[in-house]
Tab-separated table of C-alpha atoms in Angstrom:
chain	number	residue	atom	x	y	z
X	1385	UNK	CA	30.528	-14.458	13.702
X	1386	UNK	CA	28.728	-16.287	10.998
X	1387	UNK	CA	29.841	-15.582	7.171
X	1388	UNK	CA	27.043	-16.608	4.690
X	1389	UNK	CA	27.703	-18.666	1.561
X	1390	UNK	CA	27.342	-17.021	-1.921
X	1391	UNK	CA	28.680	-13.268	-3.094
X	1392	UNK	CA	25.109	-11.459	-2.265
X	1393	UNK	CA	27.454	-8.175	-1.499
X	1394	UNK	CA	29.480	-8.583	-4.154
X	1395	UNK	CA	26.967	-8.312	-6.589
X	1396	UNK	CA	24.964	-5.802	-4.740
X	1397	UNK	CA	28.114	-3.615	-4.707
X	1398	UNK	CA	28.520	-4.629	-8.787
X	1399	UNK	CA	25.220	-4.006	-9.639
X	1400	UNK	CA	25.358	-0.183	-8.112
X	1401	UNK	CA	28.435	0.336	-10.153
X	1402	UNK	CA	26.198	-0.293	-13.070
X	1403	UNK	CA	23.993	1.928	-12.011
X	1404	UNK	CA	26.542	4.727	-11.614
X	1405	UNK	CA	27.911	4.184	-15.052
X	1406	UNK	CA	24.737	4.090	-17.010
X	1407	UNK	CA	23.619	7.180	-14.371
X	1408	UNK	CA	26.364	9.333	-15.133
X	1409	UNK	CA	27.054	9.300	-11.315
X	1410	UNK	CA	24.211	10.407	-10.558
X	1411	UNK	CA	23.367	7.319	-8.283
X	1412	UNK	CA	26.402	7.275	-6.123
X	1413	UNK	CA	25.030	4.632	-3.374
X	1414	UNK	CA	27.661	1.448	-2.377
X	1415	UNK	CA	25.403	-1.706	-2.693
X	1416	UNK	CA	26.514	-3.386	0.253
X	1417	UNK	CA	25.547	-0.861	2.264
X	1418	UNK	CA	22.269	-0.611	1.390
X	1419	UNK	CA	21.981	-4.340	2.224
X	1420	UNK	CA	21.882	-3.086	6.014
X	1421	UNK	CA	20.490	0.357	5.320
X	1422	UNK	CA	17.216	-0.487	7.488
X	1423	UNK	CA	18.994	-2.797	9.949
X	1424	UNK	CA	21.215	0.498	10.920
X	1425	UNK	CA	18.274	2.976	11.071
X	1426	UNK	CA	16.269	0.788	13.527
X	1427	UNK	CA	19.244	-0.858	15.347
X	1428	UNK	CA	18.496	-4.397	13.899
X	1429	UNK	CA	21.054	-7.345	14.735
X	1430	UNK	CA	21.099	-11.190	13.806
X	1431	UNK	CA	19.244	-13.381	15.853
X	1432	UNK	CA	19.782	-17.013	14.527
X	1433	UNK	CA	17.050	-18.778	13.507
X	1434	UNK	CA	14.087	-15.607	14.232
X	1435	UNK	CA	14.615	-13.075	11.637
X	1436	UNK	CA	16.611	-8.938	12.206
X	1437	UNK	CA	12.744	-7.759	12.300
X	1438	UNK	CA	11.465	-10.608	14.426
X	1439	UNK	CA	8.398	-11.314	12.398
X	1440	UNK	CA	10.179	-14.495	10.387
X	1441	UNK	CA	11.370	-17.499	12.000
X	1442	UNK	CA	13.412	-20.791	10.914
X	1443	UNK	CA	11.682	-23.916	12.098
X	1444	UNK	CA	12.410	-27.718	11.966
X	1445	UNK	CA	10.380	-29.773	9.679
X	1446	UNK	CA	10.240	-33.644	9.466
X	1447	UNK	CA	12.573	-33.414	7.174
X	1448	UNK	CA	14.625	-30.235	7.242
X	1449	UNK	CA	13.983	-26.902	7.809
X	1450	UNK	CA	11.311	-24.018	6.779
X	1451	UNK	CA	11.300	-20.345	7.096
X	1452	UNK	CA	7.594	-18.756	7.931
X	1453	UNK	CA	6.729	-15.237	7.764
X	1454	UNK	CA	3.817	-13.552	9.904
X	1455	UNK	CA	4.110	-10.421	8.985
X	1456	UNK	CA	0.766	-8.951	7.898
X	1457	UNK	CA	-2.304	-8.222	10.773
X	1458	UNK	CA	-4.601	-11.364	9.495
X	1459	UNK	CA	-1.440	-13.733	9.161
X	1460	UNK	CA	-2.074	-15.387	12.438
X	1461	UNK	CA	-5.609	-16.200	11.453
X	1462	UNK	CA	-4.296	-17.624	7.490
X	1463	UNK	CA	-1.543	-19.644	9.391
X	1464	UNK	CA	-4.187	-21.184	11.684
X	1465	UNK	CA	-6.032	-22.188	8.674
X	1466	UNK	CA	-2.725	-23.963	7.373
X	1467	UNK	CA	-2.148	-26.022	10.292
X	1468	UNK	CA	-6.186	-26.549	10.779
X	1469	UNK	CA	-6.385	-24.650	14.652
X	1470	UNK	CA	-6.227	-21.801	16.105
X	1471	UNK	CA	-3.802	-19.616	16.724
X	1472	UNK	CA	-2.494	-17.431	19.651
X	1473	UNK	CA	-2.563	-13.885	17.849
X	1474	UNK	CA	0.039	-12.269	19.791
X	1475	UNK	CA	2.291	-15.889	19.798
X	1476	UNK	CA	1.329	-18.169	17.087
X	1477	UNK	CA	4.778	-19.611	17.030
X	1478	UNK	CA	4.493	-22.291	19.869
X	1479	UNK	CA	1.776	-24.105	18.213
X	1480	UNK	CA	2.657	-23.197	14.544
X	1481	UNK	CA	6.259	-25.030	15.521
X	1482	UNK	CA	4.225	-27.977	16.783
X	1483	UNK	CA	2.862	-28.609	13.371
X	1484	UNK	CA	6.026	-27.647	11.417
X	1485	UNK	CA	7.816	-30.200	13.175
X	1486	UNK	CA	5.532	-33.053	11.993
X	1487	UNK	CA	5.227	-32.087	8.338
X	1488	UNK	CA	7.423	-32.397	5.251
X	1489	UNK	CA	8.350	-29.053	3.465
X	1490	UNK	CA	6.803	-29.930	0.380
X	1491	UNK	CA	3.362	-30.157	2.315
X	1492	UNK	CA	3.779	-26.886	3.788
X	1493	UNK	CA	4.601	-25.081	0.709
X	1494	UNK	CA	1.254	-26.889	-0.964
X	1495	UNK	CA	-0.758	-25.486	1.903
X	1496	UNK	CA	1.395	-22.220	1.984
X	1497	UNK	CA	0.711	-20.983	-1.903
X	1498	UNK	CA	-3.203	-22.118	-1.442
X	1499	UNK	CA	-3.793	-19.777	1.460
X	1500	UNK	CA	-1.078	-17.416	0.658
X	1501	UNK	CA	0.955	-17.669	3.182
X	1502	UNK	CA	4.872	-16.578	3.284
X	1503	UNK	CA	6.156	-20.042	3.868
X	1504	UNK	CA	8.758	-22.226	2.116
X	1505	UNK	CA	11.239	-25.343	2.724
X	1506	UNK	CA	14.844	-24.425	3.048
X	1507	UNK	CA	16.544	-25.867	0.341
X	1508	UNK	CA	19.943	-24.988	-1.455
X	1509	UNK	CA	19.179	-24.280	-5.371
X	1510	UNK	CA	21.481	-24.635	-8.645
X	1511	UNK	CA	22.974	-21.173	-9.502
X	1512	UNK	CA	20.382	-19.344	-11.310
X	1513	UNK	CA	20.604	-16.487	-14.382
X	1514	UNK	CA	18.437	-13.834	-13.524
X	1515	UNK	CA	16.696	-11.476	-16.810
X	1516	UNK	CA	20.138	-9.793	-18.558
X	1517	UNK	CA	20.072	-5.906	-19.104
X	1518	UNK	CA	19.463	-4.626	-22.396
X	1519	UNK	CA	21.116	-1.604	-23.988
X	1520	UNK	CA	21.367	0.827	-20.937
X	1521	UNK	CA	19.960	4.310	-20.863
X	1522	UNK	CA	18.913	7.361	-19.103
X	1523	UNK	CA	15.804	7.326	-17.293
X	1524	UNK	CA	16.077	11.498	-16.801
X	1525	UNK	CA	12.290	13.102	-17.100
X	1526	UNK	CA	10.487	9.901	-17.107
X	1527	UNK	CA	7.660	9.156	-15.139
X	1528	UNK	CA	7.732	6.078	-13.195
X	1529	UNK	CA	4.170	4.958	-11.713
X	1530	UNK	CA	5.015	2.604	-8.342
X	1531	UNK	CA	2.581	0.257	-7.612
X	1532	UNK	CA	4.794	-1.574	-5.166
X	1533	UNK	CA	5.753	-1.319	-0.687
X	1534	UNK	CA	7.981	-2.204	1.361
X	1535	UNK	CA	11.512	-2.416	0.422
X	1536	UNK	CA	12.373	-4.157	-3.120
X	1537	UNK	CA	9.909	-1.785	-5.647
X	1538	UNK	CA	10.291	0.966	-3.902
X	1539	UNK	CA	14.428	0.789	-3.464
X	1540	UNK	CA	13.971	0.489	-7.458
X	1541	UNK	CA	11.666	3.050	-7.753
X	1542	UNK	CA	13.885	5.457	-5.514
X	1543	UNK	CA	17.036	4.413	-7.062
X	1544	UNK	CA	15.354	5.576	-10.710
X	1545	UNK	CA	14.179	9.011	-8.729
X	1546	UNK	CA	17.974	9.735	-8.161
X	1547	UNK	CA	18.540	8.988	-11.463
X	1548	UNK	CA	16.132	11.836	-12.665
X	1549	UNK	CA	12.986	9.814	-13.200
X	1550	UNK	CA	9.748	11.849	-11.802
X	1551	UNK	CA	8.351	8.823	-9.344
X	1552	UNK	CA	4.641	8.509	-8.586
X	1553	UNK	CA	3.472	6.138	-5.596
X	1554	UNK	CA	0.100	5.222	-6.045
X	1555	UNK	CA	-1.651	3.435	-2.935
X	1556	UNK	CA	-5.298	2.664	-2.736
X	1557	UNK	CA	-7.576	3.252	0.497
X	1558	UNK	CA	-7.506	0.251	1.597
X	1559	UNK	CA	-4.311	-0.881	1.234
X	1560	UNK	CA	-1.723	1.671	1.675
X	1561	UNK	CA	2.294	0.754	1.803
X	1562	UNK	CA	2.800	-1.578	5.121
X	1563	UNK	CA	6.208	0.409	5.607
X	1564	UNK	CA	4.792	3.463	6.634
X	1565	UNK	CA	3.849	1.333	9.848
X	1566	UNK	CA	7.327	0.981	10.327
X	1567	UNK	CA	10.911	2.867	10.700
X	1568	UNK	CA	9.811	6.575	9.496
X	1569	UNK	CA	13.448	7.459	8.519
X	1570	UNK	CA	13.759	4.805	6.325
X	1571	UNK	CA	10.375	5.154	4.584
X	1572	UNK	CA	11.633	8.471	4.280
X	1573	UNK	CA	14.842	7.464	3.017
X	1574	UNK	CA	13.380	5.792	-0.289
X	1575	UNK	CA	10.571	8.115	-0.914
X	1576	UNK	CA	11.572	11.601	0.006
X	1577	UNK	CA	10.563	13.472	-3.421
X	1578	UNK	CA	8.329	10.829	-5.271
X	1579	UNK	CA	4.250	12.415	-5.171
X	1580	UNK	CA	2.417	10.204	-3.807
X	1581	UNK	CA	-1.591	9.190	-5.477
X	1582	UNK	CA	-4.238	6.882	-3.844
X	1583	UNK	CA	-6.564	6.072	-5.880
X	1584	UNK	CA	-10.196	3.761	-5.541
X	1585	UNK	CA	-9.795	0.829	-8.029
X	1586	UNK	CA	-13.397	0.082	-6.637
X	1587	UNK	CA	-14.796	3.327	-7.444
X	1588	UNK	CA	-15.331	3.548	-11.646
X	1589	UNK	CA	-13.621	6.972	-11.619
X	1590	UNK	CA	-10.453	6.221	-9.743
X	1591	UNK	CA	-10.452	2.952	-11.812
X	1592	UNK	CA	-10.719	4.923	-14.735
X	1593	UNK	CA	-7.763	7.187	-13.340
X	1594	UNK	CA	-5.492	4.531	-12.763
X	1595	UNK	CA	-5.661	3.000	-16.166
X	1596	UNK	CA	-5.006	6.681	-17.609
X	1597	UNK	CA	-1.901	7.073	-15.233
X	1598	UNK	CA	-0.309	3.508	-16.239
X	1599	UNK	CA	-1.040	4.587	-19.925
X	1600	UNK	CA	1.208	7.970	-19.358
X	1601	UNK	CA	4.216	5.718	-17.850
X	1602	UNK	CA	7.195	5.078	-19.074
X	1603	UNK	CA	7.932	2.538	-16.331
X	1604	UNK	CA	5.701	1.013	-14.512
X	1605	UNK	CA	6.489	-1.067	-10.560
X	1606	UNK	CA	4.727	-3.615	-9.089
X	1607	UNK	CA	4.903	-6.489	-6.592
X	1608	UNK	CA	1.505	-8.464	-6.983
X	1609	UNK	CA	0.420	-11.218	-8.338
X	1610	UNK	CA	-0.912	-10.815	-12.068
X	1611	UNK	CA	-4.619	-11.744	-10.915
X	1612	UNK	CA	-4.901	-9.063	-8.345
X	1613	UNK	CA	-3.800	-6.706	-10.844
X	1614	UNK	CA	-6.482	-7.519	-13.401
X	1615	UNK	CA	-8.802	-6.970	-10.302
X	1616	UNK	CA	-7.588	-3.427	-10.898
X	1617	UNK	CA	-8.378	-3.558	-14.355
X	1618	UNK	CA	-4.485	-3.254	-15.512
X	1619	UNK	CA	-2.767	-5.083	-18.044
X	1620	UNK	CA	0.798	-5.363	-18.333
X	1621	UNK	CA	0.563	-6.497	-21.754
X	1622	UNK	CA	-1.090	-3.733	-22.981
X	1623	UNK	CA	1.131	-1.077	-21.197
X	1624	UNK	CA	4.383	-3.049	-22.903
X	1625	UNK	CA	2.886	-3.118	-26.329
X	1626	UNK	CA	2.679	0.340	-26.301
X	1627	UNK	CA	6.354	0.363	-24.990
X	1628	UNK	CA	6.320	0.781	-21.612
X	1629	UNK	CA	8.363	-0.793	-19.338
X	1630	UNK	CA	7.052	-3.216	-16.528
X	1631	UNK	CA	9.072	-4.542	-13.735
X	1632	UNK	CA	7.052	-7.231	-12.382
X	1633	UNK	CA	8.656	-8.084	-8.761
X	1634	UNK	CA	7.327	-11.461	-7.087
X	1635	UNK	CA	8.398	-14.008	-4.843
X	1636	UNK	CA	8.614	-16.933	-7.479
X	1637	UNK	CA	8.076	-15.317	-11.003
X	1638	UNK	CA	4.383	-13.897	-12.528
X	1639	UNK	CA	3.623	-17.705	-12.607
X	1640	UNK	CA	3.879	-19.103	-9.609
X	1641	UNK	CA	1.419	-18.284	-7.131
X	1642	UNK	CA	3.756	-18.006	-3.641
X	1643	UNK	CA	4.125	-15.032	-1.782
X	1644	UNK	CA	7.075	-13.941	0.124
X	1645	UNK	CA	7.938	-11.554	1.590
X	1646	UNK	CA	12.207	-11.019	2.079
X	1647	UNK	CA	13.265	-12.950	4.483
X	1648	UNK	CA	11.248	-16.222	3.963
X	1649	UNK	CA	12.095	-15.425	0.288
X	1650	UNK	CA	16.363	-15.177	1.001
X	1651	UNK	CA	16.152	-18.442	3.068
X	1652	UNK	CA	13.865	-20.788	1.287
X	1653	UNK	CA	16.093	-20.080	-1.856
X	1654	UNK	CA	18.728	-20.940	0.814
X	1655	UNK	CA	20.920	-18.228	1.736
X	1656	UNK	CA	21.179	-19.241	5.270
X	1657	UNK	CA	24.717	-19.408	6.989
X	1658	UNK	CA	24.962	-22.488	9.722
X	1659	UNK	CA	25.773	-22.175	13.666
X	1660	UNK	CA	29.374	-24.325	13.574
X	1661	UNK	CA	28.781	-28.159	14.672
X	1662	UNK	CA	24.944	-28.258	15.424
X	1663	UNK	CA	24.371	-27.123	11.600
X	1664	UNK	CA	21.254	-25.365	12.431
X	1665	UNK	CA	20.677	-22.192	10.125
X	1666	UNK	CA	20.436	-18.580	10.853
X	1667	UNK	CA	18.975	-15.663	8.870
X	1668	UNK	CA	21.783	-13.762	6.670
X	1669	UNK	CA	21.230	-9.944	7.222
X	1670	UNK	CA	17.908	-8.590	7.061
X	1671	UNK	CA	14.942	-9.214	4.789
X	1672	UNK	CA	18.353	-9.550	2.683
X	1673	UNK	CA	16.297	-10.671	-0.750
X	1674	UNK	CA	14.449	-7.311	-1.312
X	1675	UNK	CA	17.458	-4.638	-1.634
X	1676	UNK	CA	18.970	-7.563	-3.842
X	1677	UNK	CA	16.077	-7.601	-5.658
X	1678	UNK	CA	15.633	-4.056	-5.646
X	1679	UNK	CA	18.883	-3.605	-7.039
X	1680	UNK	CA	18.408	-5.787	-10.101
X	1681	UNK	CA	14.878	-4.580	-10.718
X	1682	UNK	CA	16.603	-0.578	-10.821
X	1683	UNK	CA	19.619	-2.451	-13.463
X	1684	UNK	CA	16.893	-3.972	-15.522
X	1685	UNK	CA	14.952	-0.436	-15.356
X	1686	UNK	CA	17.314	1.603	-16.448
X	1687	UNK	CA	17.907	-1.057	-20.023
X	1688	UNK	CA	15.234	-1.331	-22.831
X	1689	UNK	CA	15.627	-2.753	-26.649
X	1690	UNK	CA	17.350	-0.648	-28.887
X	1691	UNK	CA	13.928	-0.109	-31.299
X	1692	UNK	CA	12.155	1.244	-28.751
X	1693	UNK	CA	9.793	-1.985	-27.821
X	1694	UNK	CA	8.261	-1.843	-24.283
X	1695	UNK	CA	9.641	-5.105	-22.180
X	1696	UNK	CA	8.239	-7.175	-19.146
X	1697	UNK	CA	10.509	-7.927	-16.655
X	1698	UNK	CA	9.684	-10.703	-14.208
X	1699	UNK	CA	11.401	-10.592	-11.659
X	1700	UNK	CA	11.299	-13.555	-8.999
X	1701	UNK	CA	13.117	-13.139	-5.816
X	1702	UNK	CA	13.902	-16.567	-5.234
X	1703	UNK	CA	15.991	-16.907	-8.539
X	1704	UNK	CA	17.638	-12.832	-7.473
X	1705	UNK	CA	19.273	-14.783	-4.191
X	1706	UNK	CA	19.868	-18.305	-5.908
X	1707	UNK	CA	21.694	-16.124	-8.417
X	1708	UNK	CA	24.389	-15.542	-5.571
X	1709	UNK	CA	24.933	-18.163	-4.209
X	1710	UNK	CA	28.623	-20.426	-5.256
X	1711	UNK	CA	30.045	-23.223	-3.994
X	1712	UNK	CA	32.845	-21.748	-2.955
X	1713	UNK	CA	34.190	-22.573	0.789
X	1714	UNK	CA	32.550	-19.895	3.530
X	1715	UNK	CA	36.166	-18.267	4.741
X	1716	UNK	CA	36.836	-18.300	8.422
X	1717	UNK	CA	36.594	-15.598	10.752
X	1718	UNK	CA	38.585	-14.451	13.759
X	1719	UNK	CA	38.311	-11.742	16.292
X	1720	UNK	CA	40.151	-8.812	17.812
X	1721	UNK	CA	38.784	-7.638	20.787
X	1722	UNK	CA	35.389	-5.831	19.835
X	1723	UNK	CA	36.008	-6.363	15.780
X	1724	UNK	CA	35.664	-9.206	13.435
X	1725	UNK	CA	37.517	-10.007	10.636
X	1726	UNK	CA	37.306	-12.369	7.679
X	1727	UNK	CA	40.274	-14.391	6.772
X	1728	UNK	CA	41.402	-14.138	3.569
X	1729	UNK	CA	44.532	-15.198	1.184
X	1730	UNK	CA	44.760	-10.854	1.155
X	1731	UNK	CA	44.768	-10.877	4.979
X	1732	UNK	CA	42.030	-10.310	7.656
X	1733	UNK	CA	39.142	-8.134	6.250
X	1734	UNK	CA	37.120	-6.369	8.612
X	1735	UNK	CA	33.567	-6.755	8.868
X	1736	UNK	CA	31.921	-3.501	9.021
X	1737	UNK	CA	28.812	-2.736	11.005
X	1738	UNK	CA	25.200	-2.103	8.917
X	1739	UNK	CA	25.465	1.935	7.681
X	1740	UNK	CA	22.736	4.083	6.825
X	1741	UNK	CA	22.523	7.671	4.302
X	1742	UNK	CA	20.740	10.056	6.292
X	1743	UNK	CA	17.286	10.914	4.548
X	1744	UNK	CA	16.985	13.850	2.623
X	1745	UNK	CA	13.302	14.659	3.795
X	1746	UNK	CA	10.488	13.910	4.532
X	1747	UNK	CA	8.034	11.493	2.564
X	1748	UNK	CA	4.901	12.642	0.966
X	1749	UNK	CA	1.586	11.722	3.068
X	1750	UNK	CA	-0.516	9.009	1.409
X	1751	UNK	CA	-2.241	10.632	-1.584
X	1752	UNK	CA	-1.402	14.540	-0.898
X	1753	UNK	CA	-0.481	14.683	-4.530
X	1754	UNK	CA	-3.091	12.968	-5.772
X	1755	UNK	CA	-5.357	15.796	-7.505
X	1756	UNK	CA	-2.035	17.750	-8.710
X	1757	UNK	CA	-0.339	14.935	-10.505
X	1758	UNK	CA	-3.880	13.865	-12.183
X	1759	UNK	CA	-4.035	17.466	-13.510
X	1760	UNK	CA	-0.581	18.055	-13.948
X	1761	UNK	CA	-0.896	14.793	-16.562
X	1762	UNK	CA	-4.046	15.361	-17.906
X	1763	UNK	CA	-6.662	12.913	-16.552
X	1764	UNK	CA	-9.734	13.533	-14.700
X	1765	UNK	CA	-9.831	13.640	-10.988
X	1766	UNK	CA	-12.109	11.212	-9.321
């Protein structure tokens, strides 16, 4: 049994309570549990240095370590462009491990963020501050427009749902959320009851009817980069000078150009615990930066200055899991039989296996609200 450094449950589990309080109960959810919400619904389980999900792996550099991601259909082909040859599609790693081995981090970060690639050197970073909360308050009958997939916007997004917020997914043709490729119950999980929009940034219309949707938010999601959102013709600027709220999410903050995705993200930033005597790391939980992140981004949500100013929060998920990280000594473990426990001054602590909530329902099929939540707000179906 490996313990990770840092207090990433702790403040998952603190940052819920927040929620709860400025909720009036009506988010109920224990934040260390939804740390392992997907690992229990799809029966996910450590596996050292290759990610829970399999599609991240830890690999020696010539100087360390780096954590690559190839995740998305055309990564094999980007990653081949890093290390300048071609790669196996279906088992990229052989060769990709080859060149890893012979490079410095720092190079393969430079070459990462120019292709955009989900790639990073493992290094430990100084305790961080992440954006404080403002004045809390109730986010009841607000609409929330979600830009974002996967796990981190939309956890915010469907923590703000239980708090009362009306939630709006909007995907576009072309590029609709990557998680409804995978586990259906949890997809289901964190978007059972939000309406889901697609919309045609390409077409003038649906271009037109996205800027008239982020204009009616109150809070607005994302997870992109700031120039692939002025592709879309959206400004977050603009929507926050009007006094929305925008919860930027990114791997590295709006100004870096990295991508990440959670699990490159959690261990570049270095939340990796270490196999006793060889030293070599192993992944901490699963894709263990985005609920983090989604946490904080759902705490920072559900604050706004007192006078009624919009606010932009960027959000970088590196800084979310440097933020949890200590110094403190990892505490030993021992087991009994089938159970672990963690030794503490207290006593053992036993180490509970990854739970799940059950979903309530199902989620909405990509854009079968779109024409009734245009109308139902007033703009102009394409």
């Amino acid at each position: 049994m490996l313990v990770p450094p840092g207090r990433a449950a702790t403040m998952a589990r603190e940052l819920t309570s927040t929620l709860a309080a400025v909720s009036g109960q009506a988010i109920t959810v224990d934040g260390a549990h939804l740390l392992g919400e997907r690992a229990a619904l799809a029966g996910l389980r450590r596996r050292g240095t290759v990610s829970a999900g399999g599609r991240c792996r830890l690999l020696p550099t010539a100087d360390g370590w780096a954590a690559v991601s190839c995740a998305r259909p055309d990564d094999p082909l980007l990653l081949g462009a890093l290390i300048g040859d071609e790669l196996d599609a279906v088992n990229p790693w052989p060769a990709l491990a080859d060149w890893v081995r012979a490079h410095r981090g720092a190079e393969l970060l430079e070459r990462a963020e120019l292709l955009g690639v989900a790639a990073g050197p493992v290094r430990h970073r100084e305790r961080v501050h992440c954006p404080a909360p403002m004045t809390p308050r109730p986010v009841e009958g607000l609409l929330v427009v979600d830009f974002s997939a996967l796990w981190a916007g939309p956890l915010c997004a469907h923590l703000l749902g239980l708090a009362g917020a009306r939630v709006v997914k909007v995907e576009t043709p072309g590029r609709p959320d990557g998680a409804r490729r995978g586990n259906p119950e949890f997809y289901a999980l964190l978007h059972h009851g939000h309406e889901s929009v697609v919309l045609d940034p390409a077409d003038t219309a649906g271009r037109s009817a996205l800027s008239a949707l982020v204009d009616a938010a109150d809070i607005v999601i994302e997870a992109s980069r700031p120039r692939a959102l002025a592709g879309f013709g959206l400004d977050a600027e603009a929507a926050v000078g009007r006094g929305a709220s925008w919860v930027s999410i990114t791997a590295a903050g709006r100004a870096s150009n990295r991508i990440g995705f959670g699990d490159d993200v959690a261990a570049a930033a270095g939340l990796v615990a270490h196999e006793p005597g060889s030293g070599t790391p192993a992944f901490v939980g699963d894709a263990i930066a985005d609920p983090l992140t989604g946490l904080t981004a759902a705490v920072l949500a559900m604050s706004s200055p007192t006078d009624g100013r919009g606010v932009l929060w960027d959000i970088s998920m590196t800084d979310v899991v440097a933020s949890t990280l200590t110094t403190d000594p990892v505490p030993r473990t021992s087991q009994r039989g089938d159970s672990w426990f963690i030794d503490s001054d207290a006593g053992p602590i036993p180490v509970a296996q990854p739970l799940s909530r059950t979903p309530i329902g199902p989620a909405a099929e990509s854009g079968a609200d779109t024409a009734r939540v245009l109308e139902s707000l007033r703009i102009p179906v394409p």
